[in-house]
Short mmCIF file of C-alpha atoms in Angstrom, two decimals:
data_model
loop_
_atom_site.label_atom_id
_atom_site.label_comp_id
_atom_site.label_asym_id
_atom_site.label_seq_id
_atom_site.Cartn_x
_atom_site.Cartn_y
_atom_site.Cartn_z
CA MET Q 1 -5.25 19.41 37.92
CA PHE Q 2 -3.44 21.59 35.39
CA ARG Q 3 -3.27 18.75 32.90
CA LYS Q 4 -7.01 18.10 33.27
CA LYS Q 5 -7.74 21.73 32.41
CA ILE Q 6 -5.55 21.54 29.30
CA LEU Q 7 -7.25 18.32 28.17
CA LEU Q 8 -10.65 19.94 28.73
CA ILE Q 9 -9.81 22.89 26.47
CA ILE Q 10 -8.38 20.61 23.76
CA SER Q 11 -11.49 18.42 23.93
CA ILE Q 12 -13.80 21.43 23.54
CA LEU Q 13 -11.89 22.65 20.50
CA PHE Q 14 -11.79 19.18 18.93
CA LEU Q 15 -15.47 18.43 19.51
CA SER Q 16 -16.45 21.83 18.11
CA THR Q 17 -14.50 21.15 14.92
CA LEU Q 18 -15.85 17.59 14.64
CA GLN Q 19 -19.43 18.74 15.21
CA CYS Q 20 -19.11 21.40 12.54
CA PHE Q 21 -17.78 18.85 10.02
CA ALA Q 22 -20.39 16.25 10.93
CA GLN Q 23 -23.15 18.76 10.22
CA LYS Q 24 -21.76 19.70 6.80
CA THR Q 25 -24.53 19.47 4.21
CA ILE Q 26 -24.61 19.77 0.42
CA THR Q 27 -27.22 20.92 -2.08
CA LYS Q 28 -28.83 18.89 -4.85
CA THR Q 29 -26.50 20.48 -7.41
CA GLU Q 30 -23.42 19.58 -5.35
CA PHE Q 31 -24.65 16.00 -4.99
CA GLU Q 32 -25.20 15.69 -8.74
CA ASP Q 33 -21.63 16.92 -9.29
CA LEU Q 34 -20.43 14.18 -6.92
CA VAL Q 35 -22.42 11.57 -8.85
CA ASP Q 36 -20.87 12.71 -12.15
CA TYR Q 37 -17.39 12.58 -10.62
CA ALA Q 38 -18.01 9.14 -9.12
CA ASN Q 39 -19.29 7.96 -12.50
CA CYS Q 40 -16.01 8.99 -14.15
CA ARG Q 41 -13.93 7.27 -11.47
CA TYR Q 42 -15.93 4.02 -11.43
CA THR Q 43 -16.18 3.83 -15.22
CA ALA Q 44 -12.45 4.40 -15.71
CA LYS Q 45 -11.51 1.76 -13.13
CA TYR Q 46 -13.95 -0.75 -14.57
CA ILE Q 47 -12.67 -0.34 -18.13
CA GLU Q 48 -9.04 -0.60 -16.92
CA SER Q 49 -9.87 -4.09 -15.61
CA PHE Q 50 -10.19 -5.22 -19.26
CA ARG Q 51 -6.76 -3.92 -20.31
CA ASP Q 52 -5.26 -7.41 -20.67
CA ASP Q 53 -8.38 -8.90 -22.27
CA GLU Q 54 -7.62 -9.89 -25.86
CA ILE Q 55 -11.31 -9.63 -26.80
CA GLU Q 56 -11.48 -5.97 -25.72
CA LYS Q 57 -8.10 -4.97 -27.19
CA GLU Q 58 -9.61 -2.86 -29.98
CA ASN Q 59 -11.99 -1.11 -27.57
CA ILE Q 60 -9.15 -0.47 -25.09
CA ASP Q 61 -7.26 1.29 -27.89
CA LYS Q 62 -10.30 3.50 -28.51
CA TYR Q 63 -10.59 4.15 -24.78
CA ASP Q 64 -6.94 5.24 -24.56
CA LYS Q 65 -7.34 7.50 -27.58
CA ASN Q 66 -10.74 9.11 -26.97
CA ILE Q 67 -11.84 8.64 -23.34
CA LYS Q 68 -9.02 8.07 -20.85
CA SER Q 69 -7.62 11.63 -20.72
CA ILE Q 70 -11.11 13.08 -20.23
CA LEU Q 71 -11.83 10.81 -17.25
CA ASP Q 72 -8.37 11.35 -15.75
CA GLU Q 73 -8.90 15.13 -15.71
CA ALA Q 74 -12.26 14.90 -13.93
CA THR Q 75 -12.53 16.62 -10.53
CA ILE Q 76 -15.21 17.01 -7.88
CA LYS Q 77 -15.96 20.51 -9.14
CA LYS Q 78 -15.74 19.77 -12.85
CA SER Q 79 -16.52 16.40 -14.47
CA PRO Q 80 -18.07 15.26 -17.76
CA LYS Q 81 -21.84 15.18 -17.46
CA PHE Q 82 -23.86 12.00 -17.93
CA ASN Q 83 -24.90 12.76 -21.52
CA GLU Q 84 -21.31 13.41 -22.55
CA LEU Q 85 -20.15 10.20 -20.86
CA GLU Q 86 -22.93 8.24 -22.56
CA LYS Q 87 -21.87 9.48 -25.99
CA LEU Q 88 -18.19 8.71 -25.37
CA LEU Q 89 -18.86 5.14 -24.22
CA LYS Q 90 -21.38 4.21 -26.90
CA ASN Q 91 -19.24 5.63 -29.73
CA ASN Q 92 -16.13 3.75 -28.63
CA GLY Q 93 -17.35 0.20 -28.05
CA TRP Q 94 -18.30 0.39 -24.36
CA SER Q 95 -22.11 0.30 -24.58
CA LYS Q 96 -22.32 -2.67 -22.22
CA THR Q 97 -20.30 -0.79 -19.59
CA PHE Q 98 -22.66 2.16 -19.99
CA THR Q 99 -25.72 -0.03 -19.39
CA GLU Q 100 -24.34 -2.14 -16.54
CA LEU Q 101 -22.47 0.57 -14.62
CA THR Q 102 -22.55 4.18 -15.77
CA GLN Q 103 -26.32 4.44 -16.23
CA LYS Q 104 -26.97 2.84 -12.83
CA VAL Q 105 -24.63 5.28 -11.07
CA CYS Q 106 -26.42 8.23 -12.68
CA GLU Q 107 -29.74 6.95 -11.34
CA LYS Q 108 -28.47 7.72 -7.83
CA LYS Q 109 -29.26 11.39 -8.53
CA GLN Q 110 -32.93 10.53 -8.13
CA LYS Q 111 -32.35 9.58 -4.47
CA PHE Q 112 -31.77 13.23 -3.51
CA THR Q 113 -35.28 14.03 -2.34
CA SER Q 114 -34.79 16.92 0.11
CA ASN Q 115 -33.36 20.43 -0.06
CA GLU Q 116 -30.02 19.37 1.40
CA MET Q 117 -28.14 16.24 2.49
CA ASN Q 118 -25.49 15.39 5.08
CA ILE Q 119 -22.17 14.68 3.34
CA LYS Q 120 -21.85 11.27 5.03
CA ASP Q 121 -25.28 10.26 3.75
CA ALA Q 122 -24.25 11.42 0.28
CA ILE Q 123 -21.13 9.25 0.38
CA GLN Q 124 -23.26 6.29 1.47
CA LEU Q 125 -25.49 6.77 -1.60
CA LEU Q 126 -22.43 6.68 -3.87
CA GLN Q 127 -21.54 3.13 -2.77
CA LEU Q 128 -21.92 0.29 -5.31
CA ASP Q 129 -23.87 -2.90 -4.66
CA GLY Q 130 -23.51 -6.50 -5.75
CA LYS Q 131 -20.75 -7.79 -8.03
CA LEU Q 132 -19.65 -4.31 -9.11
CA GLY Q 133 -19.40 -3.23 -5.47
CA THR Q 134 -17.03 -6.11 -4.80
CA GLN Q 135 -15.00 -5.60 -7.98
CA LEU Q 136 -14.58 -1.84 -7.43
CA LYS Q 137 -14.39 -1.98 -3.63
CA ASN Q 138 -10.96 -0.32 -3.40
CA GLU Q 139 -11.95 2.49 -5.79
CA VAL Q 140 -15.16 3.12 -3.82
CA GLU Q 141 -13.16 3.42 -0.59
CA ARG Q 142 -10.59 5.75 -2.16
CA LEU Q 143 -13.35 7.97 -3.56
CA SER Q 144 -15.14 8.13 -0.19
CA GLN Q 145 -11.92 9.20 1.54
CA GLU Q 146 -11.21 11.81 -1.14
CA ILE Q 147 -14.69 13.35 -0.74
CA LEU Q 148 -14.32 13.40 3.06
CA GLU Q 149 -10.94 15.15 2.79
CA TYR Q 150 -12.32 17.62 0.25
CA TYR Q 151 -15.23 18.71 2.44
CA LYS Q 152 -13.04 18.67 5.53
CA GLU Q 153 -10.73 21.25 3.90
CA GLU Q 154 -13.73 23.22 2.67
CA THR Q 155 -15.21 23.18 6.19
CA GLN Q 156 -11.95 24.35 7.73
CA SER Q 157 -11.78 27.15 5.15
CA SER Q 158 -15.33 28.20 6.01
CA GLU Q 159 -14.42 28.25 9.68
CA ASN Q 160 -11.54 30.63 8.96
CA ASP Q 161 -13.88 32.93 7.01
CA SER Q 162 -16.34 33.07 9.92
CA GLN Q 163 -13.66 33.56 12.57
CA SER Q 164 -14.79 37.09 13.38
CA THR Q 165 -18.21 35.84 14.60
CA ASP Q 166 -16.51 33.62 17.23
CA GLU Q 167 -13.88 36.16 18.27
CA GLN Q 168 -15.22 36.60 21.78
CA GLY Q 169 -15.34 32.87 22.57
CA GLU Q 170 -11.88 32.32 21.13
CA LYS Q 171 -10.49 35.21 23.15
CA SER Q 172 -11.87 33.64 26.33
CA LEU Q 173 -10.29 30.30 25.51
CA MET Q 174 -6.93 31.91 24.73
CA GLU Q 175 -6.92 33.79 28.04
CA GLU Q 176 -7.61 30.57 29.92
CA TYR Q 177 -4.85 28.85 27.96
CA LYS Q 178 -2.31 31.59 28.75
CA LYS Q 179 -3.24 31.41 32.43
CA LEU Q 180 -2.65 27.67 32.49
CA LYS Q 181 0.59 28.09 30.56
CA LYS Q 182 2.02 30.30 33.28
CA GLU Q 183 1.03 27.79 35.96
CA VAL Q 184 2.62 24.82 34.27
CA VAL Q 185 6.15 24.13 35.52
CA LEU Q 186 6.85 20.93 33.62
CA LEU Q 187 5.52 19.91 30.20
CA GLU Q 188 5.32 16.14 30.27
CA GLY Q 189 5.51 15.87 26.51
CA ILE Q 190 8.90 17.61 26.38
CA ALA Q 191 10.20 15.51 29.28
CA VAL Q 192 9.19 12.29 27.54
CA GLY Q 193 10.83 13.46 24.31
CA VAL Q 194 14.11 14.25 26.12
CA LEU Q 195 14.05 10.87 27.89
CA VAL Q 196 13.51 9.02 24.63
CA LEU Q 197 16.38 10.92 22.99
CA PHE Q 198 18.80 10.02 25.77
CA ILE Q 199 17.64 6.42 25.85
CA ILE Q 200 18.61 6.16 22.18
CA VAL Q 201 22.01 7.74 22.95
CA LEU Q 202 22.53 5.37 25.85
CA ILE Q 203 21.72 2.33 23.73
CA PHE Q 204 24.69 3.17 21.50
CA MET Q 205 26.87 3.94 24.55
CA PHE Q 206 26.06 0.67 26.34
CA LYS Q 207 26.17 -1.87 23.52
CA LYS Q 208 28.94 -3.85 25.26
CA ILE Q 209 27.82 -3.23 28.87
CA LYS Q 210 26.10 -6.13 30.62
CA GLY Q 211 25.64 -5.16 34.31
CA ARG Q 212 23.10 -2.81 35.83
CA GLU Q 213 25.64 -1.25 38.21
CA SER Q 214 27.94 -0.38 35.31
CA ILE Q 215 25.08 1.37 33.50
CA ILE Q 216 24.07 3.35 36.61
CA LYS Q 217 27.69 4.39 37.13
CA ILE Q 218 27.95 5.79 33.61
CA VAL Q 219 24.54 7.50 33.82
CA LEU Q 220 25.48 9.26 37.07
CA GLY Q 221 28.95 10.12 35.82
CA SER Q 222 27.96 11.44 32.39
CA ASP Q 223 28.45 15.20 32.14
CA ARG Q 224 26.33 15.30 29.01
CA ILE Q 225 23.33 13.71 30.74
CA ARG Q 226 23.77 15.60 33.99
CA ASN Q 227 24.06 18.95 32.17
CA SER Q 228 20.95 18.18 30.13
CA PHE Q 229 18.92 17.38 33.24
CA ALA Q 230 20.53 19.96 35.50
CA PRO Q 231 18.08 22.35 37.26
CA LYS Q 232 17.38 25.59 35.41
CA LYS Q 233 16.52 28.43 37.76
CA ASP Q 234 14.22 30.50 35.56
CA TYR Q 235 11.54 29.64 33.06
CA SER Q 236 12.28 31.20 29.64
CA GLU Q 237 9.25 32.28 27.64
CA ARG Q 238 11.40 32.78 24.57
CA LYS Q 239 13.12 29.39 24.62
CA GLY Q 240 10.14 27.49 26.03
CA THR Q 241 12.24 25.56 28.60
CA TYR Q 242 11.27 24.36 32.10
CA ASN Q 243 12.97 23.06 35.26
CA TYR Q 244 14.37 19.53 34.92
CA THR Q 245 16.04 17.37 37.57
CA LEU Q 246 17.55 13.89 37.10
CA THR Q 247 16.10 11.98 40.08
CA ASP Q 248 16.81 8.41 41.22
CA LYS Q 249 13.51 7.41 39.65
CA ASP Q 250 14.65 8.90 36.31
CA VAL Q 251 17.97 7.03 36.52
CA ASN Q 252 16.26 3.71 37.19
CA LEU Q 253 13.77 4.33 34.38
CA ILE Q 254 16.60 4.97 31.89
CA VAL Q 255 18.63 1.96 33.07
CA ASP Q 256 15.62 -0.37 32.85
CA LYS Q 257 14.93 0.76 29.31
CA VAL Q 258 18.58 0.37 28.27
CA LEU Q 259 18.74 -3.16 29.71
CA GLU Q 260 15.52 -4.07 27.91
CA CYS Q 261 16.87 -2.75 24.60
CA LEU Q 262 20.19 -4.55 25.09
CA LYS Q 263 18.34 -7.81 25.72
CA LEU Q 264 16.23 -7.36 22.58
CA ASN Q 265 19.36 -6.47 20.62
CA GLU Q 266 21.11 -9.68 21.75
CA GLU Q 267 18.06 -11.77 20.89
CA GLU Q 268 17.89 -10.19 17.44
CA LYS Q 269 21.58 -10.90 16.85
CA ARG Q 270 21.13 -14.55 17.81
CA SER Q 271 18.08 -14.93 15.57
CA ASN Q 272 19.97 -13.42 12.61
CA GLN Q 273 22.98 -15.72 12.99
CA PRO Q 274 23.42 -17.83 9.83
CA THR Q 275 22.87 -21.55 10.23
CA ASN Q 276 25.48 -24.12 9.28
CA ALA Q 277 23.09 -25.82 6.89
CA SER Q 278 23.93 -25.14 3.25
CA PRO Q 279 21.24 -25.01 0.55
CA LEU Q 280 20.77 -28.11 -1.55
CA LYS Q 281 22.40 -27.87 -4.94
CA VAL Q 282 20.19 -28.78 -7.86
CA THR Q 283 21.80 -31.18 -10.33
CA TYR Q 284 20.75 -31.10 -13.96
CA LYS Q 285 21.12 -33.70 -16.72
CA TYR Q 286 20.54 -32.89 -20.36
CA LEU Q 287 18.42 -35.11 -22.61
CA LYS Q 288 19.44 -36.05 -26.16
CA GLY Q 289 18.49 -38.53 -28.87
CA LYS Q 290 14.76 -37.72 -29.11
CA ASN Q 291 12.47 -40.25 -30.80
CA GLU Q 292 8.84 -39.19 -30.54
CA LYS Q 293 8.35 -38.70 -26.77
CA THR Q 294 11.40 -40.70 -25.64
CA PHE Q 295 14.98 -39.50 -25.16
CA SER Q 296 17.53 -42.31 -25.59
CA ARG Q 297 20.34 -40.84 -23.50
CA GLU Q 298 21.30 -38.25 -20.89
CA ASP Q 299 24.45 -36.11 -20.60
CA ASN Q 300 26.07 -33.77 -18.09
CA THR Q 301 26.69 -31.07 -20.73
CA PRO Q 302 23.99 -28.96 -22.45
CA GLU Q 303 25.51 -29.00 -25.98
CA ASP Q 304 23.02 -30.07 -28.68
CA SER Q 305 20.20 -30.29 -26.12
CA PHE Q 306 17.11 -28.16 -25.50
CA PHE Q 307 15.72 -30.11 -22.55
CA ARG Q 308 16.98 -31.01 -19.10
CA ILE Q 309 15.85 -32.99 -16.04
CA SER Q 310 16.26 -32.46 -12.29
CA ASN Q 311 14.96 -33.68 -8.92
CA GLU Q 312 15.10 -37.40 -9.78
CA SER Q 313 13.03 -39.63 -7.48
CA ASN Q 314 11.80 -43.21 -7.94
CA ASP Q 315 12.65 -43.28 -11.67
CA THR Q 316 10.82 -39.98 -12.35
CA ALA Q 317 12.19 -36.46 -12.73
CA ASP Q 318 11.16 -32.88 -13.49
CA PHE Q 319 11.38 -32.08 -17.20
CA GLU Q 320 11.82 -28.55 -18.64
CA PHE Q 321 12.97 -26.56 -21.65
CA PHE Q 322 16.48 -25.14 -21.47
CA GLY Q 323 18.54 -23.51 -24.22
CA ASN Q 324 18.61 -20.79 -26.86
CA GLU Q 325 15.00 -19.62 -27.26
CA LYS Q 326 15.29 -18.19 -30.78
CA GLU Q 327 17.11 -21.26 -32.06
CA ALA Q 328 14.49 -23.51 -30.46
CA ILE Q 329 11.70 -21.53 -32.16
CA ALA Q 330 13.49 -21.60 -35.51
CA ARG Q 331 13.96 -25.38 -35.31
CA ARG Q 332 10.37 -25.93 -34.09
CA ILE Q 333 11.45 -28.32 -31.38
CA PHE Q 334 8.24 -28.09 -29.33
CA SER Q 335 6.43 -31.10 -30.78
CA ASP Q 336 3.04 -32.20 -29.47
CA ASP Q 337 4.37 -35.39 -27.87
CA ILE Q 338 6.58 -33.49 -25.38
CA CYS Q 339 5.15 -29.95 -25.23
CA GLU Q 340 1.79 -28.22 -25.07
CA ILE Q 341 1.78 -24.72 -26.59
CA VAL Q 342 -0.80 -22.85 -24.53
CA SER Q 343 -0.74 -19.73 -26.74
CA GLY Q 344 1.32 -18.14 -29.51
CA ASN Q 345 2.80 -19.57 -32.69
CA TYR Q 346 6.15 -20.09 -34.36
CA GLN Q 347 5.61 -17.37 -37.02
CA LYS Q 348 5.53 -14.41 -34.62
CA ALA Q 349 7.31 -15.77 -31.54
CA GLN Q 350 10.51 -14.17 -30.20
CA SER Q 351 10.75 -15.86 -26.80
CA VAL Q 352 9.60 -18.88 -24.81
CA GLU Q 353 7.74 -18.64 -21.49
CA ILE Q 354 7.47 -21.81 -19.37
CA ILE Q 355 4.01 -22.08 -17.86
CA LYS Q 356 4.47 -25.49 -16.22
CA ILE Q 357 7.36 -27.96 -16.15
CA GLY Q 358 6.69 -31.54 -17.16
CA LYS Q 359 7.59 -35.00 -15.92
CA VAL Q 360 9.64 -37.87 -17.41
CA LYS Q 361 10.01 -41.52 -16.40
CA ARG Q 362 13.08 -43.72 -16.80
CA ILE Q 363 12.30 -46.61 -19.18
CA GLU Q 364 14.94 -49.08 -20.45
CA GLY Q 365 17.87 -46.73 -20.09
CA GLY Q 366 16.10 -43.71 -21.56
CA TRP Q 367 13.55 -41.13 -20.45
CA THR Q 368 9.93 -40.98 -21.66
CA VAL Q 369 7.72 -37.90 -21.25
CA ILE Q 370 4.69 -38.67 -19.08
CA GLU Q 371 3.61 -35.03 -18.49
CA PRO Q 372 4.35 -32.58 -21.35
CA ILE Q 373 5.80 -29.12 -20.68
CA LYS Q 374 3.32 -26.24 -21.00
CA ILE Q 375 4.74 -23.14 -22.70
CA LYS Q 376 3.74 -19.84 -24.31
CA LEU Q 377 5.38 -18.55 -27.46
CA ASN Q 378 5.62 -14.77 -27.12
#
């Protein structure tokens, strides 16, 4: 009965807060500020998606120099207005972004047709549709959460300011709460917390104990546990403690939990035991004597070789570059018959990145390339 009363009071308080937040409305000016802020966030995220695009490299440099810091500093209360954003984008190579995204977001201001709007409806209007909605889905969700948190804090602040108007109702609730507090002899939350704490302690104490009787014996004979659960005659308002008694039911509950944890611990140990199987060792052979796309011989040492093979099967093997990258670039060893240079060139390259290993086939004592290696010269 006491617990039901406590839950009733908590529910009233929670529903009152939730109802107040759900009814939070904003003005047309506030909505337009949200649109401007959303425009900055969406535009910034969209442009960042082109950061690794070689075609947009020059425009990305302009963005970093003239736009990025302005968008990063935007807030819900203070953001660049549409006209300012239009000028920044068009003057720095992002006219297409302005037309396809920024301008369309700004048009959402026209959907505010009444004197005020519920904040959840406002957030719904800020969503993006179509391809852009999919591409910027994560940013849209983060923005929605940020706006909710912002107005939640603002609502809570407003509630504090208007506290004096609800003083009588709050006083009544507090009196009821104090009355219930005096009637409560045992707080279930504290009891559960204490039980969990001692279960953890017991797990460490009983790591090597297998039998239930042994566990019960230690539980009943433990001064530390008995003292912690020993009856306390008086309730202390200052310390916030209540009467506790270690009953047979409590003992059995603790023992059951310890046995369960011990069983899980043993199962985890068995699952983590290393297997006797050892990993397969990869064997490499190094190709030498190149003539067009055929290597005349193989060797077990890498000296004077830039290519190696592995995983031989049915007269075929994996084929890859291996050796000093700068020397390989200087000697221009990546000829068309054995390699495909996906991007980059010898003049500016400092390193070699393997995109895909190739394949070779054993033919008359040598190895012939049947699938060239794909590389990038960086």
